[in-house]
JSON list of C-alpha atoms in Angstrom, two decimals:
[
{"chain": "A", "resi": 213, "resn": "MET", "atom": "CA", "xyz": [-6.15, -0.53, 19.04]},
{"chain": "A", "resi": 214, "resn": "LYS", "atom": "CA", "xyz": [-5.14, 1.23, 22.19]},
{"chain": "A", "resi": 215, "resn": "LYS", "atom": "CA", "xyz": [-1.49, 2.15, 22.60]},
{"chain": "A", "resi": 216, "resn": "PRO", "atom": "CA", "xyz": [0.36, 0.25, 25.32]},
{"chain": "A", "resi": 217, "resn": "PRO", "atom": "CA", "xyz": [0.82, 2.32, 28.52]},
{"chain": "A", "resi": 218, "resn": "SER", "atom": "CA", "xyz": [4.61, 2.23, 28.00]},
{"chain": "A", "resi": 219, "resn": "LEU", "atom": "CA", "xyz": [4.16, 4.21, 24.74]},
{"chain": "A", "resi": 220, "resn": "SER", "atom": "CA", "xyz": [1.19, 6.44, 25.59]},
{"chain": "A", "resi": 221, "resn": "SER", "atom": "CA", "xyz": [3.39, 9.26, 26.89]},
{"chain": "A", "resi": 222, "resn": "ASN", "atom": "CA", "xyz": [4.87, 9.63, 23.36]},
{"chain": "A", "resi": 223, "resn": "GLY", "atom": "CA", "xyz": [1.59, 11.07, 22.04]},
{"chain": "A", "resi": 224, "resn": "GLY", "atom": "CA", "xyz": [0.08, 10.30, 18.66]},
{"chain": "A", "resi": 225, "resn": "LEU", "atom": "CA", "xyz": [-2.66, 7.84, 17.79]},
{"chain": "A", "resi": 226, "resn": "TRP", "atom": "CA", "xyz": [-3.00, 4.29, 16.58]},
{"chain": "A", "resi": 227, "resn": "PHE", "atom": "CA", "xyz": [-5.72, 3.40, 14.06]},
{"chain": "A", "resi": 228, "resn": "GLU", "atom": "CA", "xyz": [-6.85, -0.14, 13.28]},
{"chain": "A", "resi": 229, "resn": "SER", "atom": "CA", "xyz": [-9.40, -1.66, 10.91]},
{"chain": "A", "resi": 230, "resn": "GLY", "atom": "CA", "xyz": [-9.28, -5.41, 10.35]},
{"chain": "A", "resi": 231, "resn": "SER", "atom": "CA", "xyz": [-5.69, -6.37, 9.59]},
{"chain": "A", "resi": 232, "resn": "ILE", "atom": "CA", "xyz": [-4.67, -2.78, 8.76]},
{"chain": "A", "resi": 233, "resn": "LYS", "atom": "CA", "xyz": [-2.83, -0.81, 11.45]},
{"chain": "A", "resi": 234, "resn": "ILE", "atom": "CA", "xyz": [-1.54, 2.75, 11.10]},
{"chain": "A", "resi": 235, "resn": "HIS", "atom": "CA", "xyz": [0.44, 4.56, 13.79]},
{"chain": "A", "resi": 236, "resn": "VAL", "atom": "CA", "xyz": [0.57, 8.36, 13.62]},
{"chain": "A", "resi": 237, "resn": "GLY", "atom": "CA", "xyz": [3.14, 10.20, 15.70]},
{"chain": "A", "resi": 238, "resn": "MET", "atom": "CA", "xyz": [3.02, 13.82, 16.76]},
{"chain": "A", "resi": 239, "resn": "GLU", "atom": "CA", "xyz": [5.71, 16.33, 17.52]},
{"chain": "A", "resi": 240, "resn": "ASP", "atom": "CA", "xyz": [5.94, 19.83, 18.96]},
{"chain": "A", "resi": 241, "resn": "ASN", "atom": "CA", "xyz": [5.32, 22.69, 16.51]},
{"chain": "A", "resi": 242, "resn": "PHE", "atom": "CA", "xyz": [3.57, 20.28, 14.14]},
{"chain": "A", "resi": 243, "resn": "ILE", "atom": "CA", "xyz": [2.77, 21.47, 10.62]},
{"chain": "A", "resi": 244, "resn": "PRO", "atom": "CA", "xyz": [0.50, 19.18, 8.52]},
{"chain": "A", "resi": 245, "resn": "ALA", "atom": "CA", "xyz": [1.99, 17.72, 5.33]},
{"chain": "A", "resi": 246, "resn": "ARG", "atom": "CA", "xyz": [-0.28, 18.89, 2.54]},
{"chain": "A", "resi": 247, "resn": "LYS", "atom": "CA", "xyz": [1.88, 17.75, -0.39]},
{"chain": "A", "resi": 248, "resn": "ALA", "atom": "CA", "xyz": [4.10, 14.98, 0.98]},
{"chain": "A", "resi": 249, "resn": "HIS", "atom": "CA", "xyz": [1.88, 12.01, 1.78]},
{"chain": "A", "resi": 250, "resn": "PRO", "atom": "CA", "xyz": [1.54, 8.27, 2.18]},
{"chain": "A", "resi": 251, "resn": "ALA", "atom": "CA", "xyz": [-0.37, 6.35, -0.48]},
{"chain": "A", "resi": 252, "resn": "LEU", "atom": "CA", "xyz": [-2.55, 3.42, 0.50]},
{"chain": "A", "resi": 253, "resn": "GLU", "atom": "CA", "xyz": [-3.56, 0.85, -2.12]},
{"chain": "A", "resi": 254, "resn": "VAL", "atom": "CA", "xyz": [-7.07, -0.54, -1.75]},
{"chain": "A", "resi": 255, "resn": "GLU", "atom": "CA", "xyz": [-9.47, -2.83, -3.55]},
{"chain": "A", "resi": 256, "resn": "ASN", "atom": "CA", "xyz": [-12.87, -1.45, -4.58]},
{"chain": "A", "resi": 257, "resn": "LEU", "atom": "CA", "xyz": [-12.15, 2.25, -4.24]},
{"chain": "A", "resi": 258, "resn": "ASN", "atom": "CA", "xyz": [-15.69, 3.07, -5.42]},
{"chain": "A", "resi": 259, "resn": "GLU", "atom": "CA", "xyz": [-17.13, 1.29, -2.38]},
{"chain": "A", "resi": 260, "resn": "PHE", "atom": "CA", "xyz": [-14.72, 3.18, -0.13]},
{"chain": "A", "resi": 261, "resn": "LYS", "atom": "CA", "xyz": [-15.78, 6.49, -1.70]},
{"chain": "A", "resi": 262, "resn": "GLN", "atom": "CA", "xyz": [-19.41, 5.64, -0.95]},
{"chain": "A", "resi": 263, "resn": "HIS", "atom": "CA", "xyz": [-18.43, 4.91, 2.67]},
{"chain": "A", "resi": 264, "resn": "LEU", "atom": "CA", "xyz": [-16.67, 8.30, 2.91]},
{"chain": "A", "resi": 265, "resn": "MET", "atom": "CA", "xyz": [-19.73, 10.08, 1.52]},
{"chain": "A", "resi": 266, "resn": "THR", "atom": "CA", "xyz": [-21.98, 8.28, 4.02]},
{"chain": "A", "resi": 267, "resn": "LYS", "atom": "CA", "xyz": [-19.71, 9.51, 6.83]},
{"chain": "A", "resi": 268, "resn": "ARG", "atom": "CA", "xyz": [-19.55, 13.01, 5.25]},
{"chain": "A", "resi": 269, "resn": "ILE", "atom": "CA", "xyz": [-15.78, 12.82, 4.85]},
{"chain": "A", "resi": 270, "resn": "SER", "atom": "CA", "xyz": [-14.62, 14.99, 1.96]},
{"chain": "A", "resi": 271, "resn": "PHE", "atom": "CA", "xyz": [-12.15, 13.82, -0.64]},
{"chain": "A", "resi": 272, "resn": "THR", "atom": "CA", "xyz": [-10.78, 14.97, -3.98]},
{"chain": "A", "resi": 273, "resn": "GLU", "atom": "CA", "xyz": [-10.69, 12.73, -7.05]},
{"chain": "A", "resi": 274, "resn": "ASP", "atom": "CA", "xyz": [-7.57, 12.71, -9.22]},
{"chain": "A", "resi": 275, "resn": "GLY", "atom": "CA", "xyz": [-7.42, 11.02, -12.64]},
{"chain": "A", "resi": 276, "resn": "ARG", "atom": "CA", "xyz": [-3.87, 12.03, -13.57]},
{"chain": "A", "resi": 277, "resn": "LEU", "atom": "CA", "xyz": [-2.13, 8.71, -12.79]},
{"chain": "A", "resi": 278, "resn": "PRO", "atom": "CA", "xyz": [-2.43, 6.36, -15.80]},
{"chain": "A", "resi": 279, "resn": "GLY", "atom": "CA", "xyz": [-3.79, 2.95, -14.85]},
{"chain": "A", "resi": 280, "resn": "ALA", "atom": "CA", "xyz": [-5.11, 4.00, -11.46]},
{"chain": "A", "resi": 281, "resn": "ILE", "atom": "CA", "xyz": [-8.12, 5.61, -9.87]},
{"chain": "A", "resi": 282, "resn": "ARG", "atom": "CA", "xyz": [-7.28, 7.64, -6.82]},
{"chain": "A", "resi": 283, "resn": "ILE", "atom": "CA", "xyz": [-8.50, 10.13, -4.30]},
{"chain": "A", "resi": 284, "resn": "TYR", "atom": "CA", "xyz": [-6.97, 12.39, -1.70]},
{"chain": "A", "resi": 285, "resn": "LEU", "atom": "CA", "xyz": [-8.32, 13.09, 1.75]},
{"chain": "A", "resi": 286, "resn": "SER", "atom": "CA", "xyz": [-6.96, 14.60, 4.95]},
{"chain": "A", "resi": 287, "resn": "ASP", "atom": "CA", "xyz": [-6.42, 12.84, 8.25]},
{"chain": "A", "resi": 288, "resn": "PRO", "atom": "CA", "xyz": [-7.80, 14.44, 11.44]},
{"chain": "A", "resi": 289, "resn": "PHE", "atom": "CA", "xyz": [-4.59, 16.52, 11.72]},
{"chain": "A", "resi": 290, "resn": "GLY", "atom": "CA", "xyz": [-4.67, 17.97, 8.19]},
{"chain": "A", "resi": 291, "resn": "ASN", "atom": "CA", "xyz": [-2.14, 15.63, 6.56]},
{"chain": "A", "resi": 292, "resn": "ARG", "atom": "CA", "xyz": [-2.81, 14.59, 2.97]},
{"chain": "A", "resi": 293, "resn": "ILE", "atom": "CA", "xyz": [-3.44, 10.88, 2.30]},
{"chain": "A", "resi": 294, "resn": "GLU", "atom": "CA", "xyz": [-3.69, 9.26, -1.12]},
{"chain": "A", "resi": 295, "resn": "ILE", "atom": "CA", "xyz": [-5.96, 6.24, -1.62]},
{"chain": "A", "resi": 296, "resn": "LEU", "atom": "CA", "xyz": [-5.62, 4.41, -4.93]},
{"chain": "A", "resi": 297, "resn": "GLU", "atom": "CA", "xyz": [-6.71, 1.33, -6.83]},
{"chain": "A", "resi": 298, "resn": "TRP", "atom": "CA", "xyz": [-4.88, 0.00, -9.87]},
{"chain": "A", "resi": 299, "resn": "LYS", "atom": "CA", "xyz": [-7.20, -0.89, -12.76]}
]
């Protein structure tokens, strides 16, 4: 989704896939968040991992959360993002 012209001067990006929309803002002297992060819950994480591998997008698997399977990846700006599926 393209940002409306009235907001484009604010910088950042908008991402959209189906009904999911994520807006990412930017600021001067930006430092990526490598520990603090959003977590996105998905269905069929294994299928998503296959998609990431097809696109050559690296991720790290983490089995430390009981009852969930999850991975971490970085957005194009270096921020950490958690993707998880509850079993």
